[in-house]
Short mmCIF file of C-alpha atoms in Angstrom, two decimals:
data_model
loop_
_atom_site.label_atom_id
_atom_site.label_comp_id
_atom_site.label_asym_id
_atom_site.label_seq_id
_atom_site.Cartn_x
_atom_site.Cartn_y
_atom_site.Cartn_z
CA MET A 1 49.02 -79.78 182.02
CA THR A 2 48.25 -76.21 181.94
CA LEU A 3 44.94 -74.88 180.78
CA LEU A 4 45.48 -71.49 178.91
CA HIS A 5 42.29 -68.80 178.41
CA ASN A 6 42.07 -67.97 174.95
CA PRO A 7 42.99 -65.15 173.41
CA VAL A 8 46.61 -65.75 175.58
CA ILE A 9 47.67 -62.67 174.05
CA ARG A 10 44.70 -60.38 173.49
CA GLY A 11 44.25 -57.14 171.78
CA PHE A 12 46.01 -56.08 168.42
CA ALA A 13 47.62 -59.31 167.79
CA PRO A 14 47.23 -60.71 164.80
CA ASP A 15 49.23 -63.37 162.48
CA PRO A 16 50.54 -65.26 165.30
CA SER A 17 54.21 -67.00 164.02
CA MET A 18 55.05 -69.10 166.64
CA VAL A 19 58.19 -71.15 167.12
CA ARG A 20 59.06 -73.21 170.22
CA VAL A 21 63.18 -72.61 171.11
CA GLY A 22 64.34 -75.18 174.19
CA ASP A 23 61.78 -74.41 177.11
CA TRP A 24 60.54 -71.26 175.21
CA TYR A 25 58.57 -70.21 173.27
CA TYR A 26 58.37 -67.52 171.28
CA VAL A 27 55.28 -65.90 168.72
CA ALA A 28 56.05 -62.79 166.08
CA THR A 29 52.86 -60.40 165.15
CA SER A 30 51.46 -58.58 162.57
CA SER A 31 52.72 -54.66 163.86
CA PHE A 32 51.97 -53.21 160.47
CA GLU A 33 52.15 -49.54 160.29
CA TRP A 34 53.24 -49.32 164.33
CA PHE A 35 56.01 -48.85 165.31
CA PRO A 36 57.78 -50.77 167.96
CA THR A 37 57.97 -53.10 164.65
CA ILE A 38 57.42 -56.56 164.94
CA PRO A 39 56.41 -57.08 169.11
CA LEU A 40 57.67 -60.66 169.81
CA HIS A 41 56.54 -62.32 173.02
CA ARG A 42 57.34 -65.48 174.61
CA SER A 43 55.96 -68.17 177.36
CA ARG A 44 56.99 -70.66 178.64
CA ASP A 45 53.86 -72.51 179.54
CA LEU A 46 52.14 -70.78 176.50
CA ALA A 47 49.29 -69.22 178.95
CA HIS A 48 50.78 -66.44 179.69
CA TRP A 49 53.37 -64.20 178.15
CA GLU A 50 55.22 -61.57 178.44
CA TYR A 51 56.59 -59.00 175.12
CA ALA A 52 59.94 -60.37 174.19
CA GLY A 53 61.49 -56.94 172.28
CA HIS A 54 60.84 -56.00 168.65
CA VAL A 55 62.36 -56.57 165.34
CA GLU A 56 64.36 -53.79 165.78
CA GLY A 57 65.78 -51.65 162.01
CA ALA A 58 63.12 -54.37 160.77
CA VAL A 59 62.18 -51.10 157.75
CA PRO A 60 64.90 -49.83 156.41
CA GLY A 61 65.29 -46.32 156.96
CA ASP A 62 63.21 -46.72 160.40
CA SER A 63 60.32 -44.60 158.72
CA LEU A 64 56.74 -45.51 157.41
CA ALA A 65 55.91 -42.49 156.23
CA GLY A 66 53.42 -41.94 153.93
CA VAL A 67 52.28 -46.24 153.82
CA PRO A 68 48.60 -46.28 154.04
CA ASP A 69 46.04 -47.04 156.64
CA SER A 70 46.12 -50.85 157.38
CA GLY A 71 49.82 -50.62 155.25
CA GLY A 72 53.40 -51.63 156.53
CA ILE A 73 54.56 -55.15 158.30
CA TRP A 74 51.87 -57.82 157.13
CA ALA A 75 52.40 -61.35 159.04
CA PRO A 76 56.13 -61.95 160.25
CA SER A 77 57.21 -65.74 160.09
CA LEU A 78 59.24 -66.37 162.98
CA SER A 79 61.70 -69.87 162.28
CA TRP A 80 64.80 -71.05 164.36
CA ASP A 81 67.37 -73.37 162.47
CA GLY A 82 69.07 -74.58 165.81
CA GLU A 83 71.34 -71.62 166.24
CA ARG A 84 69.62 -68.48 165.44
CA PHE A 85 66.36 -67.07 164.55
CA TRP A 86 64.74 -65.76 161.49
CA VAL A 87 62.06 -63.36 160.13
CA VAL A 88 60.19 -62.92 156.78
CA TYR A 89 57.99 -60.18 156.37
CA SER A 90 56.56 -58.36 153.82
CA ILE A 91 56.31 -54.43 153.97
CA VAL A 92 53.32 -53.74 151.91
CA ARG A 93 53.39 -50.08 150.83
CA SER A 94 49.57 -50.14 148.87
CA VAL A 95 46.70 -51.45 150.42
CA GLY A 96 42.95 -52.17 148.00
CA THR A 97 45.00 -51.59 144.74
CA PRO A 98 45.61 -55.21 142.82
CA TYR A 99 49.43 -54.63 142.89
CA PHE A 100 50.41 -54.69 146.88
CA ASP A 101 53.45 -52.77 146.10
CA THR A 102 55.82 -55.36 148.68
CA ASP A 103 58.79 -55.46 149.03
CA THR A 104 60.01 -58.48 151.03
CA TYR A 105 62.96 -58.87 153.70
CA VAL A 106 64.72 -61.31 155.80
CA ALA A 107 66.66 -60.63 159.46
CA THR A 108 68.37 -62.75 162.27
CA ALA A 109 69.24 -62.97 165.27
CA THR A 110 70.91 -65.65 168.42
CA GLU A 111 69.12 -63.68 170.56
CA ALA A 112 65.11 -62.43 170.08
CA ALA A 113 65.80 -59.20 172.09
CA GLY A 114 68.83 -58.66 171.16
CA GLU A 115 70.60 -57.49 167.84
CA TRP A 116 68.57 -58.53 164.78
CA THR A 117 70.71 -58.38 161.84
CA ALA A 118 70.00 -55.44 158.99
CA PRO A 119 66.99 -56.45 156.56
CA ARG A 120 68.33 -58.00 153.46
CA ARG A 121 65.76 -57.63 150.71
CA ILE A 122 64.67 -61.26 148.89
CA ALA A 123 62.02 -62.01 146.40
CA SER A 124 59.04 -60.37 146.47
CA HIS A 125 56.31 -62.48 145.01
CA GLY A 126 53.65 -61.59 147.48
CA PHE A 127 52.48 -60.97 150.71
CA ASP A 128 52.36 -63.29 153.87
CA PRO A 129 55.86 -64.64 152.90
CA ALA A 130 56.85 -67.38 155.44
CA LEU A 131 60.47 -69.90 155.84
CA PHE A 132 61.15 -73.83 156.44
CA HIS A 133 64.27 -74.98 157.56
CA ASP A 134 64.55 -78.61 156.14
CA GLY A 135 67.87 -80.78 156.21
CA GLY A 136 70.82 -77.55 155.52
CA ARG A 137 68.08 -76.35 152.81
CA LEU A 138 66.40 -73.28 153.05
CA TRP A 139 62.94 -72.64 151.26
CA LEU A 140 60.76 -69.11 150.35
CA LEU A 141 56.89 -69.74 150.66
CA ASN A 142 54.43 -67.13 149.66
CA LEU A 143 51.48 -66.12 148.50
CA GLN A 144 51.42 -65.35 144.82
CA ASN A 145 49.99 -61.95 143.68
CA ASP A 146 48.42 -61.27 139.70
CA HIS A 147 47.70 -58.45 139.52
CA ARG A 148 46.53 -57.96 135.39
CA PRO A 149 43.57 -57.46 134.33
CA GLY A 150 40.93 -60.58 134.57
CA GLY A 151 43.78 -61.88 136.79
CA ARG A 152 43.38 -64.58 139.76
CA ARG A 153 44.86 -61.34 142.26
CA PHE A 154 45.34 -64.54 144.43
CA ALA A 155 47.49 -66.93 142.58
CA GLY A 156 48.62 -69.63 145.00
CA ILE A 157 50.91 -70.71 147.04
CA VAL A 158 54.46 -71.03 145.82
CA LEU A 159 57.89 -72.33 146.81
CA THR A 160 61.28 -71.34 146.18
CA GLU A 161 64.35 -71.93 147.66
CA LEU A 162 67.21 -69.41 148.30
CA ASP A 163 71.21 -69.83 149.12
CA ARG A 164 71.66 -70.23 153.09
CA GLU A 165 74.08 -67.41 152.77
CA THR A 166 73.75 -64.89 149.79
CA LEU A 167 69.46 -65.45 149.89
CA ALA A 168 69.37 -65.83 146.03
CA PRO A 169 66.75 -68.24 144.85
CA VAL A 170 67.71 -71.64 143.74
CA GLY A 171 66.36 -72.51 140.65
CA ASP A 172 63.11 -72.42 139.80
CA THR A 173 59.47 -71.68 141.72
CA HIS A 174 57.51 -74.54 141.84
CA LEU A 175 53.61 -73.69 141.81
CA LEU A 176 52.50 -75.89 144.86
CA LEU A 177 48.75 -75.12 145.39
CA GLN A 178 45.57 -73.58 143.99
CA HIS A 179 42.89 -73.13 145.16
CA GLU A 180 39.28 -71.91 144.37
CA ARG A 181 39.17 -70.11 147.71
CA LEU A 182 41.51 -67.78 149.01
CA VAL A 183 44.05 -69.28 150.54
CA GLU A 184 47.22 -67.72 151.81
CA GLY A 185 50.15 -67.72 155.33
CA PRO A 186 51.15 -70.81 153.99
CA LYS A 187 53.83 -72.94 156.40
CA LEU A 188 55.29 -76.30 156.48
CA VAL A 189 55.70 -78.78 158.31
CA HIS A 190 57.77 -81.94 157.85
CA LYS A 191 55.90 -85.24 159.93
CA ASP A 192 56.51 -88.99 158.59
CA GLY A 193 57.20 -88.34 155.75
CA TRP A 194 54.57 -86.28 154.68
CA TYR A 195 55.01 -82.52 153.95
CA HIS A 196 52.48 -80.39 155.76
CA LEU A 197 51.19 -77.30 153.96
CA VAL A 198 49.18 -75.15 156.77
CA LEU A 199 47.30 -72.28 154.53
CA ALA A 200 44.62 -69.34 155.78
CA GLU A 201 41.85 -69.60 153.73
CA GLY A 202 39.02 -67.25 153.49
CA GLY A 203 40.08 -64.47 153.89
CA THR A 204 40.71 -62.34 157.93
CA GLY A 205 37.47 -61.71 158.70
CA PHE A 206 34.52 -63.86 159.87
CA GLU A 207 34.69 -65.99 156.32
CA HIS A 208 38.58 -67.13 158.21
CA GLY A 209 39.58 -70.70 158.55
CA VAL A 210 42.58 -73.06 158.28
CA LEU A 211 42.70 -75.44 155.55
CA VAL A 212 45.88 -78.51 154.90
CA ALA A 213 47.00 -80.15 152.46
CA ARG A 214 50.16 -82.46 152.20
CA SER A 215 52.43 -83.94 149.18
CA ARG A 216 55.70 -86.42 149.75
CA GLU A 217 57.49 -84.09 148.03
CA ILE A 218 58.23 -80.58 149.15
CA THR A 219 57.64 -79.33 145.42
CA GLY A 220 54.17 -81.04 145.43
CA PRO A 221 51.61 -81.77 143.93
CA TYR A 222 49.73 -81.19 147.32
CA GLU A 223 46.31 -82.98 148.15
CA LEU A 224 44.12 -80.63 150.14
CA ASP A 225 42.01 -82.50 153.02
CA SER A 226 39.07 -82.53 152.69
CA GLN A 227 37.83 -80.76 155.97
CA PRO A 228 39.23 -77.67 157.26
CA LEU A 229 41.52 -77.86 160.73
CA LEU A 230 40.38 -74.60 162.38
CA THR A 231 37.42 -72.41 161.56
CA SER A 232 34.21 -69.92 163.31
CA ARG A 233 32.49 -69.40 159.82
CA ASP A 234 29.41 -71.28 160.54
CA ASP A 235 29.32 -70.14 163.91
CA PRO A 236 28.68 -66.54 164.53
CA SER A 237 27.26 -67.51 168.48
CA LEU A 238 30.74 -69.01 168.86
CA PRO A 239 33.01 -66.07 171.12
CA LEU A 240 35.53 -66.83 169.29
CA GLN A 241 34.98 -65.43 165.93
CA LYS A 242 37.96 -65.15 162.71
CA ALA A 243 39.54 -67.99 164.04
CA GLY A 244 42.44 -69.06 161.19
CA HIS A 245 45.89 -68.24 160.22
CA GLY A 246 47.98 -71.25 161.67
CA GLU A 247 50.69 -73.21 162.37
CA LEU A 248 51.77 -75.64 163.99
CA VAL A 249 54.56 -76.41 166.71
CA GLN A 250 55.77 -79.46 168.60
CA LEU A 251 55.88 -79.52 172.30
CA PRO A 252 58.75 -81.21 173.56
CA ASP A 253 56.92 -84.20 174.53
CA GLY A 254 55.15 -85.22 171.28
CA SER A 255 52.21 -83.85 171.61
CA TRP A 256 51.03 -80.64 168.86
CA VAL A 257 49.78 -76.85 168.79
CA LEU A 258 47.42 -74.64 167.13
CA SER A 259 49.07 -71.12 166.84
CA HIS A 260 46.79 -68.74 165.22
CA LEU A 261 44.00 -65.80 165.35
CA THR A 262 40.77 -64.75 166.21
CA ALA A 263 39.00 -62.22 167.74
CA ARG A 264 35.94 -61.22 170.05
CA PRO A 265 33.05 -59.38 168.44
CA LEU A 266 30.36 -57.32 169.96
CA ASN A 267 26.98 -57.12 168.72
CA THR A 268 25.49 -53.83 167.37
CA PRO A 269 22.58 -52.85 165.52
CA ASN A 270 24.83 -53.01 161.87
CA GLY A 271 26.30 -56.64 162.75
CA PRO A 272 29.63 -58.06 164.65
CA ARG A 273 32.44 -55.77 165.50
CA CYS A 274 35.69 -56.52 166.58
CA PRO A 275 37.31 -52.92 168.50
CA LEU A 276 40.38 -54.57 170.05
CA GLY A 277 41.12 -56.49 166.60
CA ARG A 278 42.31 -59.49 165.86
CA GLU A 279 44.06 -61.20 168.60
CA THR A 280 46.39 -64.44 169.18
CA ALA A 281 44.82 -67.82 170.60
CA ILE A 282 46.20 -71.35 170.93
CA GLN A 283 44.41 -74.94 170.36
CA ALA A 284 45.75 -78.70 171.31
CA VAL A 285 46.09 -80.29 167.86
CA THR A 286 45.92 -84.09 167.79
CA TRP A 287 46.62 -86.61 164.63
CA ASP A 288 44.05 -88.82 163.26
CA ALA A 289 44.46 -92.41 162.00
CA GLU A 290 44.93 -91.14 158.61
CA GLY A 291 47.48 -88.98 159.54
CA TRP A 292 45.79 -85.36 158.75
CA PRO A 293 45.99 -82.95 162.55
CA ARG A 294 43.10 -82.06 164.30
CA LEU A 295 41.54 -80.05 166.83
CA ARG A 296 41.87 -82.35 170.09
CA HIS A 297 38.49 -81.11 171.36
CA GLY A 298 37.24 -81.92 167.48
CA GLY A 299 35.63 -80.18 165.68
CA PRO A 300 37.19 -77.38 163.57
CA HIS A 301 35.56 -74.46 166.29
CA PRO A 302 38.12 -72.85 168.48
CA SER A 303 38.06 -73.36 171.94
CA ILE A 304 38.44 -70.62 175.33
CA GLU A 305 39.56 -73.24 177.55
CA VAL A 306 42.40 -75.67 175.87
CA ASP A 307 44.87 -78.03 178.56
CA VAL A 308 48.42 -77.91 176.93
CA SER A 309 51.17 -80.32 178.15
CA THR A 310 53.78 -77.75 179.44
CA HIS A 311 56.05 -76.72 182.07
CA PRO A 312 54.94 -75.00 184.33
CA ARG A 313 55.43 -70.29 184.50
CA SER A 314 58.58 -69.49 184.94
CA SER A 315 58.86 -67.92 188.41
CA GLU A 316 60.93 -64.54 186.55
CA GLN A 317 58.99 -61.07 186.14
CA PRO A 318 60.59 -59.42 182.69
CA ALA A 319 62.62 -56.60 183.79
CA PRO A 320 60.47 -53.13 183.62
CA SER A 321 61.54 -51.68 180.11
CA ALA A 322 64.16 -48.54 181.63
CA ASP A 323 62.71 -46.41 178.58
CA PRO A 324 59.50 -44.45 179.15
CA LEU A 325 58.45 -44.80 175.65
CA GLY A 326 59.02 -48.18 174.70
CA TRP A 327 55.86 -50.41 175.39
CA PRO A 328 53.18 -50.56 175.65
CA TRP A 329 53.91 -47.55 173.84
CA SER A 330 53.41 -47.96 170.36
CA THR A 331 53.67 -44.49 167.41
CA LEU A 332 52.97 -44.34 163.80
CA ARG A 333 55.19 -44.74 160.87
CA ALA A 334 58.07 -44.28 163.04
CA ALA A 335 59.49 -44.70 166.43
CA PRO A 336 59.74 -42.03 169.07
CA ASP A 337 62.21 -39.14 168.60
CA PRO A 338 63.05 -36.61 171.00
CA SER A 339 62.87 -33.92 168.73
CA TRP A 340 59.18 -34.57 169.08
CA ALA A 341 58.15 -37.19 172.16
CA ASP A 342 60.79 -35.98 175.35
CA ALA A 343 60.68 -37.88 178.48
CA ALA A 344 63.13 -36.21 179.54
CA ALA A 345 61.89 -32.24 179.38
CA ARG A 346 60.07 -32.23 182.20
CA PRO A 347 60.84 -35.29 185.24
CA GLY A 348 57.71 -37.67 185.20
CA TRP A 349 56.01 -35.70 182.37
CA ILE A 350 56.05 -36.89 179.01
CA ARG A 351 55.95 -33.41 176.32
CA LEU A 352 54.96 -34.01 172.63
CA ARG A 353 55.98 -31.13 169.85
CA GLY A 354 52.75 -30.70 167.99
CA ARG A 355 53.11 -31.69 163.82
CA HIS A 356 51.01 -32.94 161.45
CA GLY A 357 47.19 -33.75 162.56
CA PRO A 358 46.01 -36.42 163.12
CA GLU A 359 44.93 -37.09 159.27
CA SER A 360 48.48 -37.32 157.97
CA TRP A 361 49.98 -40.52 157.03
CA TRP A 362 53.89 -38.83 157.16
CA ALA A 363 54.45 -36.71 160.91
CA HIS A 364 51.21 -37.50 163.52
CA SER A 365 53.26 -37.02 167.02
CA LEU A 366 50.77 -39.45 168.60
CA LEU A 367 51.82 -42.20 171.66
CA ALA A 368 49.29 -45.06 172.03
CA GLN A 369 48.95 -48.23 173.46
CA ARG A 370 46.50 -51.42 172.28
CA ILE A 371 43.22 -51.68 174.56
CA THR A 372 42.63 -55.13 175.31
CA GLU A 373 39.75 -55.62 176.71
CA HIS A 374 35.61 -55.20 175.83
CA ARG A 375 35.36 -52.61 178.95
CA ALA A 376 38.47 -50.05 179.39
CA GLU A 377 39.60 -46.39 181.11
CA ALA A 378 42.13 -44.45 179.67
CA GLN A 379 43.00 -40.95 181.84
CA VAL A 380 45.79 -38.58 181.27
CA THR A 381 46.84 -34.71 182.76
CA VAL A 382 47.84 -32.65 180.34
CA GLU A 383 48.93 -29.53 180.66
CA ALA A 384 49.18 -27.22 177.52
CA ARG A 385 48.48 -23.31 176.27
CA PRO A 386 47.27 -23.97 172.85
CA THR A 387 47.21 -19.84 170.93
CA THR A 388 45.82 -20.64 167.59
CA PHE A 389 43.23 -22.79 166.27
CA THR A 390 45.91 -25.42 164.57
CA GLN A 391 47.20 -25.93 167.53
CA ALA A 392 45.50 -28.93 169.76
CA ALA A 393 46.43 -32.16 172.17
CA GLY A 394 45.13 -34.76 174.36
CA LEU A 395 43.35 -38.20 174.65
CA VAL A 396 42.49 -40.16 171.54
CA LEU A 397 40.89 -43.55 170.83
CA TRP A 398 42.29 -44.66 167.86
CA TYR A 399 42.05 -46.74 165.35
CA ASN A 400 43.45 -45.52 162.16
CA THR A 401 43.30 -42.04 159.98
CA GLU A 402 39.87 -41.84 159.15
CA SER A 403 38.19 -43.78 162.38
CA TYR A 404 38.91 -41.78 165.92
CA LEU A 405 37.86 -39.91 168.74
CA ALA A 406 39.66 -37.00 169.92
CA LEU A 407 39.17 -34.82 172.55
CA ASP A 408 41.79 -32.27 173.11
CA LEU A 409 42.63 -28.89 174.49
CA THR A 410 42.69 -26.66 171.90
CA TRP A 411 42.20 -22.68 171.18
CA ALA A 412 38.57 -20.89 169.68
CA GLU A 413 36.80 -17.88 169.03
CA PRO A 414 35.30 -16.21 171.75
CA GLU A 415 31.49 -17.36 172.24
CA GLY A 416 28.83 -16.83 169.36
CA GLU A 417 31.49 -15.44 167.35
CA GLU A 418 31.99 -16.60 163.52
CA GLN A 419 34.14 -19.19 162.80
CA ARG A 420 36.54 -17.73 160.91
CA GLY A 421 40.62 -17.89 160.75
CA GLN A 422 42.54 -16.36 163.14
CA GLN A 423 40.50 -12.98 163.07
CA TRP A 424 39.98 -12.99 166.49
CA ARG A 425 42.69 -13.60 168.25
CA ASP A 426 43.61 -9.89 169.16
CA ARG A 427 40.81 -10.12 171.12
CA GLY A 428 41.85 -12.60 173.10
CA GLY A 429 39.74 -16.13 172.18
CA ARG A 430 39.27 -18.81 174.90
CA THR A 431 40.43 -22.31 175.35
CA VAL A 432 38.40 -24.87 174.66
CA LEU A 433 37.94 -29.14 174.83
CA SER A 434 37.05 -29.78 172.00
CA LEU A 435 35.61 -33.81 171.27
CA VAL A 436 35.78 -34.23 167.74
CA GLU A 437 34.72 -37.97 166.36
CA ARG A 438 36.31 -38.53 162.59
CA ASP A 439 34.77 -41.76 160.30
CA GLU A 440 35.47 -42.39 157.15
CA GLY A 441 34.98 -39.23 154.31
CA SER A 442 33.49 -37.02 157.48
CA THR A 443 34.49 -35.03 160.76
CA ARG A 444 32.52 -33.72 163.33
CA GLN A 445 32.80 -31.33 166.49
CA VAL A 446 30.53 -32.97 168.85
CA ALA A 447 31.41 -30.23 172.01
CA VAL A 448 33.03 -27.57 172.86
CA VAL A 449 33.64 -27.17 176.20
CA ASP A 450 35.37 -24.10 178.13
CA VAL A 451 38.07 -25.14 180.16
CA PRO A 452 40.94 -22.72 182.92
CA THR A 453 44.32 -22.54 181.12
CA GLU A 454 46.61 -21.51 184.63
CA SER A 455 46.90 -25.30 185.65
CA ALA A 456 46.80 -29.09 184.40
CA PHE A 457 43.95 -30.88 184.42
CA THR A 458 42.59 -34.37 183.75
CA ILE A 459 40.76 -36.03 180.59
CA GLY A 460 40.04 -38.69 180.52
CA VAL A 461 37.21 -41.56 178.60
CA THR A 462 35.45 -44.78 180.07
CA VAL A 463 34.23 -48.14 176.85
CA GLU A 464 32.24 -50.19 177.94
CA ASP A 465 29.38 -51.64 175.73
CA GLY A 466 30.75 -50.73 172.45
CA VAL A 467 29.97 -47.12 173.57
CA ALA A 468 32.64 -44.24 174.65
CA ARG A 469 31.97 -41.64 177.37
CA PHE A 470 34.99 -38.86 177.40
CA TRP A 471 34.91 -37.07 180.50
CA SER A 472 37.29 -34.01 182.74
CA LEU A 473 37.81 -34.25 186.31
CA GLY A 474 37.47 -31.27 188.27
CA ALA A 475 37.35 -30.54 192.01
CA HIS A 476 36.91 -32.66 194.35
CA GLY A 477 37.89 -35.52 191.80
CA VAL A 478 34.01 -35.53 190.37
CA ARG A 479 34.12 -36.56 186.89
CA THR A 480 31.92 -33.82 184.13
CA PRO A 481 30.71 -36.02 180.99
CA VAL A 482 32.36 -33.99 178.23
CA GLY A 483 29.53 -34.94 174.49
CA PRO A 484 27.73 -37.69 173.75
CA GLU A 485 27.49 -41.12 173.79
CA LEU A 486 29.68 -42.36 171.31
CA ASP A 487 30.17 -45.75 169.14
CA PHE A 488 33.34 -47.09 169.95
CA THR A 489 32.45 -50.02 167.91
CA ARG A 490 33.40 -48.07 164.57
CA LEU A 491 36.86 -47.91 165.66
CA SER A 492 36.88 -51.97 163.89
CA ASP A 493 37.84 -53.68 161.22
CA ASP A 494 34.33 -54.41 160.63
CA HIS A 495 33.20 -50.91 159.70
CA GLY A 496 33.51 -48.70 157.41
CA SER A 497 34.27 -49.56 152.93
CA LYS A 498 38.36 -49.96 152.78
CA LEU A 499 40.65 -52.71 153.75
CA ARG A 500 41.42 -53.17 158.11
CA PHE A 501 43.46 -54.80 159.53
CA THR A 502 44.25 -53.04 163.65
CA GLY A 503 43.15 -52.74 166.54
CA ALA A 504 41.81 -49.84 168.60
CA MET A 505 44.09 -47.88 170.43
CA ALA A 506 44.19 -45.17 173.26
CA GLY A 507 46.79 -42.53 173.67
CA ILE A 508 48.20 -38.83 173.44
CA HIS A 509 48.57 -36.75 170.98
CA ALA A 510 49.58 -32.81 170.07
CA VAL A 511 49.10 -30.96 166.33
CA ASP A 512 51.01 -28.01 165.26
CA LEU A 513 49.54 -26.99 161.88
CA VAL A 514 51.68 -24.19 161.21
CA GLY A 515 54.79 -23.41 163.66
CA ALA A 516 55.12 -27.33 164.39
CA ALA A 517 56.59 -25.72 167.96
CA PHE A 518 53.68 -26.49 170.15
CA THR A 519 54.12 -28.05 173.16
CA ALA A 520 52.28 -30.64 175.44
CA ASP A 521 53.21 -31.81 178.42
CA PHE A 522 51.28 -35.07 179.99
CA THR A 523 51.59 -37.31 183.17
CA GLY A 524 49.72 -40.05 184.75
CA PHE A 525 48.30 -41.35 181.42
CA ARG A 526 46.89 -44.95 182.27
CA LEU A 527 45.37 -47.90 180.58
CA SER A 528 42.92 -49.95 182.53
CA CYS A 529 40.92 -52.68 181.25
CA GLY A 530 38.87 -55.56 182.02
#
């Protein structure tokens, strides 16, 4: 037996889709507007997970430029047909509208970390697609979206058979189930003559859950279980909240587990917030006398510690990435490109060329890594010489274009002079550290500190108890605070008025709004969590 500790994949790893292939378990998670697209993790024991690559080329044209925050790739579904991996996913191009404007794609690979086929577009009924392989036949499950005024926006779960070679629809689309609560994220399992339809219920926030329906025929009709398989919505004191979006997987010894998303909230004066985003967890499952799946420990609540019957952890260690800009780095809306992110220009450094500002959906020069624990610290050494207020580079705590904290090296007018564009440039100006807080519709500069420009210097941030404290490193390693304490919990799904689905990141960025030529060099980036 192996004891796992949930979440097993920590920090911004939502909508897990898990499959077993031989002795390995693989999980695909949502990437939204971030690259690499569709991160993949693998494990032998379900407790210790390692990055196993991603679905490269998942976005036609390799660009999500213009896609809004929390758009992009939603809820990929990973499957195995005995010979190759399949992944199906939707690219959502409109968030917060009735249409969603989804494009649904399928790609395949013989190895998860290998080369994936070019994505092929298939029927796009709505987001959260899944594939089910059944006796040589291929079925597409999907949420049906009804955009019409007065319609049911989430209009039930539909099923369409696809031709395995052409991926064209075969026959009619079948409506499997509608429910008074929102159901999405459909997955199918065939066991003991029953088709079990596993559903995400109630949305992806604190009301989330997993519900199961079943039928003797794949096309229905489906009867709903009288109780949820998993939820934490009835007990706000549970350490694992938002439990939902599940998938059942059978282990080699015949036992079962459920992969699902969850979140670890911080209590704040504004209610619980989960800045780490939604994460991946696993529960042990048994089947009751009537043939319904149940959590092995009883009840519907997620457990932190779970015993599973798996192989011992492999002694093999994954090879470190040969790419200094590879995982765990992530980038917005496109993969890193040497034209703006160069690890070869100066050995041991990363050179970023400034492009759009941090609120751009198009070309923001940002490299970031996931924050995985509520206590974290990030620091980096930066060298740059901005000559205008339109140039900046530094350290960011990032959620999206409307929620971030940035400590940037930039240019400002001489102290005491009015801020009126570039008229003071001939009189020298000064180099400063500028601490900026962006929160939906409002941006404020909370601190300005003069700094020397003769050499590189180190800046950092410490996050603890939901508070972010920025600092610079002075002589003899002394940390000097920059600005006041700031609310880190605003960088979460649970703050603001718009839909949010990702998680907080720490990283480096550069901006040059006029010439797109200003560069900044960074070295020694370190993010420690826990």
